[in-house]
C-alpha positions as a Python dict, from the first residue, in 0.01 Angstrom:
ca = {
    (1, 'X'): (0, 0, 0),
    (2, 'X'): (-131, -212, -289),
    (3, 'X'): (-469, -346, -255),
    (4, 'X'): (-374, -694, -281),
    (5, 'X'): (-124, -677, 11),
    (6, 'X'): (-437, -509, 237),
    (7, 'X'): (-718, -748, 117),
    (8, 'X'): (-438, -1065, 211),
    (9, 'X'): (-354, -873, 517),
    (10, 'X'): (-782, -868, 585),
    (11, 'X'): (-778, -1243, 527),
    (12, 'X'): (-489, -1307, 765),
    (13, 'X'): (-668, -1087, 1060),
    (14, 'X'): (-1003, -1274, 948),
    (15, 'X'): (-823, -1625, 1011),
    (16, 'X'): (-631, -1529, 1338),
    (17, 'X'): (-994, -1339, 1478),
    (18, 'X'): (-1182, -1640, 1390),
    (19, 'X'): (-943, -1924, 1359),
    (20, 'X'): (-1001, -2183, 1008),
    (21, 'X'): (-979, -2572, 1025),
    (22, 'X'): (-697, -2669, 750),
    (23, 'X'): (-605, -2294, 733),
    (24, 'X'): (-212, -2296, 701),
    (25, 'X'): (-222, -1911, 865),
    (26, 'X'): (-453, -2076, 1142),
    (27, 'X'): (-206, -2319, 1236),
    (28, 'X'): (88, -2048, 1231),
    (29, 'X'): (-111, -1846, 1488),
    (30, 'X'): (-131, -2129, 1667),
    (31, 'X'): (191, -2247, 1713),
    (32, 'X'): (266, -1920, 1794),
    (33, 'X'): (568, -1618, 1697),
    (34, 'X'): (856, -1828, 1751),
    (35, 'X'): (739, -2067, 1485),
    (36, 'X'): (593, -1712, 1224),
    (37, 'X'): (971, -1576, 1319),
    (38, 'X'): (1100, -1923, 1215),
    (39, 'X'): (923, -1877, 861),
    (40, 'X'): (1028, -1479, 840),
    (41, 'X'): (1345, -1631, 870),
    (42, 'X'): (1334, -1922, 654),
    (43, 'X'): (1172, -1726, 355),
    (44, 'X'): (1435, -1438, 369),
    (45, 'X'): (1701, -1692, 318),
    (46, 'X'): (1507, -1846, 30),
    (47, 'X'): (1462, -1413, -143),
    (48, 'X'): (1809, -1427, -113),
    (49, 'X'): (1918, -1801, -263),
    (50, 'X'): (1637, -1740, -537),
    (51, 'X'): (1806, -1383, -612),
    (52, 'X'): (2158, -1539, -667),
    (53, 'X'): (1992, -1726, -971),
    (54, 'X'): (1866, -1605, -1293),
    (55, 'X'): (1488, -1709, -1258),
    (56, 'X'): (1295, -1420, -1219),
    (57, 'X'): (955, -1620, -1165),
    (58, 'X'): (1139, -1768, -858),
    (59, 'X'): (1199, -1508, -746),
    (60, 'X'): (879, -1341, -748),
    (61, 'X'): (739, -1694, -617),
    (62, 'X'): (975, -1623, -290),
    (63, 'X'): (946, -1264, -211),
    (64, 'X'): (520, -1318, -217),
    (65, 'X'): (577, -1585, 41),
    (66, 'X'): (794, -1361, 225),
    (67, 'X'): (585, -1082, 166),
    (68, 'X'): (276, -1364, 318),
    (69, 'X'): (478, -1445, 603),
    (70, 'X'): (572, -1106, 729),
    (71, 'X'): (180, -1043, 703),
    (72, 'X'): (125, -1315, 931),
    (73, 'X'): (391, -1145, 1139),
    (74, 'X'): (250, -792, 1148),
    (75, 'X'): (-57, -964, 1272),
    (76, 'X'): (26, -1137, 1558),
    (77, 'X'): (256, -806, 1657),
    (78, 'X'): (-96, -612, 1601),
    (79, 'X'): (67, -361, 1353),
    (80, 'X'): (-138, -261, 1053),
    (81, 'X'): (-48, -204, 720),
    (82, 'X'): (-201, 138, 790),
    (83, 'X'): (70, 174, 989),
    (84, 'X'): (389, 44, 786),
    (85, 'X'): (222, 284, 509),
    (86, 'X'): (255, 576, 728),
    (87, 'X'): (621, 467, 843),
    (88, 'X'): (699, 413, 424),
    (89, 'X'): (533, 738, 349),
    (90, 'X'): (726, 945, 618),
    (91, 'X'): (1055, 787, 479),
    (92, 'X'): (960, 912, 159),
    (93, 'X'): (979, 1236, 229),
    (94, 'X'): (1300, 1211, 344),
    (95, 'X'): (1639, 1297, 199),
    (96, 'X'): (1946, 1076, 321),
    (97, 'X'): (1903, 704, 385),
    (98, 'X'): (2135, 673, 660),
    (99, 'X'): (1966, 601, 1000),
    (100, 'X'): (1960, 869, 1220),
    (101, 'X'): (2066, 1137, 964),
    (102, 'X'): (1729, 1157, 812),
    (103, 'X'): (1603, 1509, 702),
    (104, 'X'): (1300, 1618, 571),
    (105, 'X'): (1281, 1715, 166),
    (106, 'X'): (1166, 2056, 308),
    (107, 'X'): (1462, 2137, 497),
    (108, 'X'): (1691, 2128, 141),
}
């Protein structure tokens, strides 16, 4: 993944490891995964208000805080971005987006 997505997802670990008074990603870890859920949730809505427009810098201004938010949320659910890498790379390898019917490249 890009290095700017790991070296945020570094900071977010950092802050949820050793906490940060003032730190918005602090105070999201501590309220807890209902509340980071709550945001997912929020900020997918606003991806998909902002995409209904013709502003593109909105839209780039809402998918990073999406992108931030489901960060936070790999976090608290311990999953790296190691691991969503691996999961992206197997699915690139695949032919066939349907779930289920997946087949490797290799057996074309």
């Amino acid at each position: 993944m890009d290095g700017n997505i790991s070296a945020l997802y570094d900071i977010i670990i950092k802050r949820k490891i050793e906490g940060g008074e003032g730190s918005y990603t602090n105070y999201l870890f501590e309220k807890g995964t209902n509340k980071i859920l709550k945001k997912v949730g929020e900020e997918c809505t606003e991806v998909i208000i902002s995409c209904k427009e013709d502003n593109k810098e909105e839209q780039i201004n809402e998918i990073c805080d999406l992108t931030y938010h489901l960060l936070v949320l790999m976090a608290q659910m311990n999953i790296s971005v190691e691991e969503v890498s691996a999961e992206l790379e197997k699915r690139r390898n695949k032919i066939n987006n349907f779930k289920g019917e997946r087949k490797p490249i290799t057996e074309v």
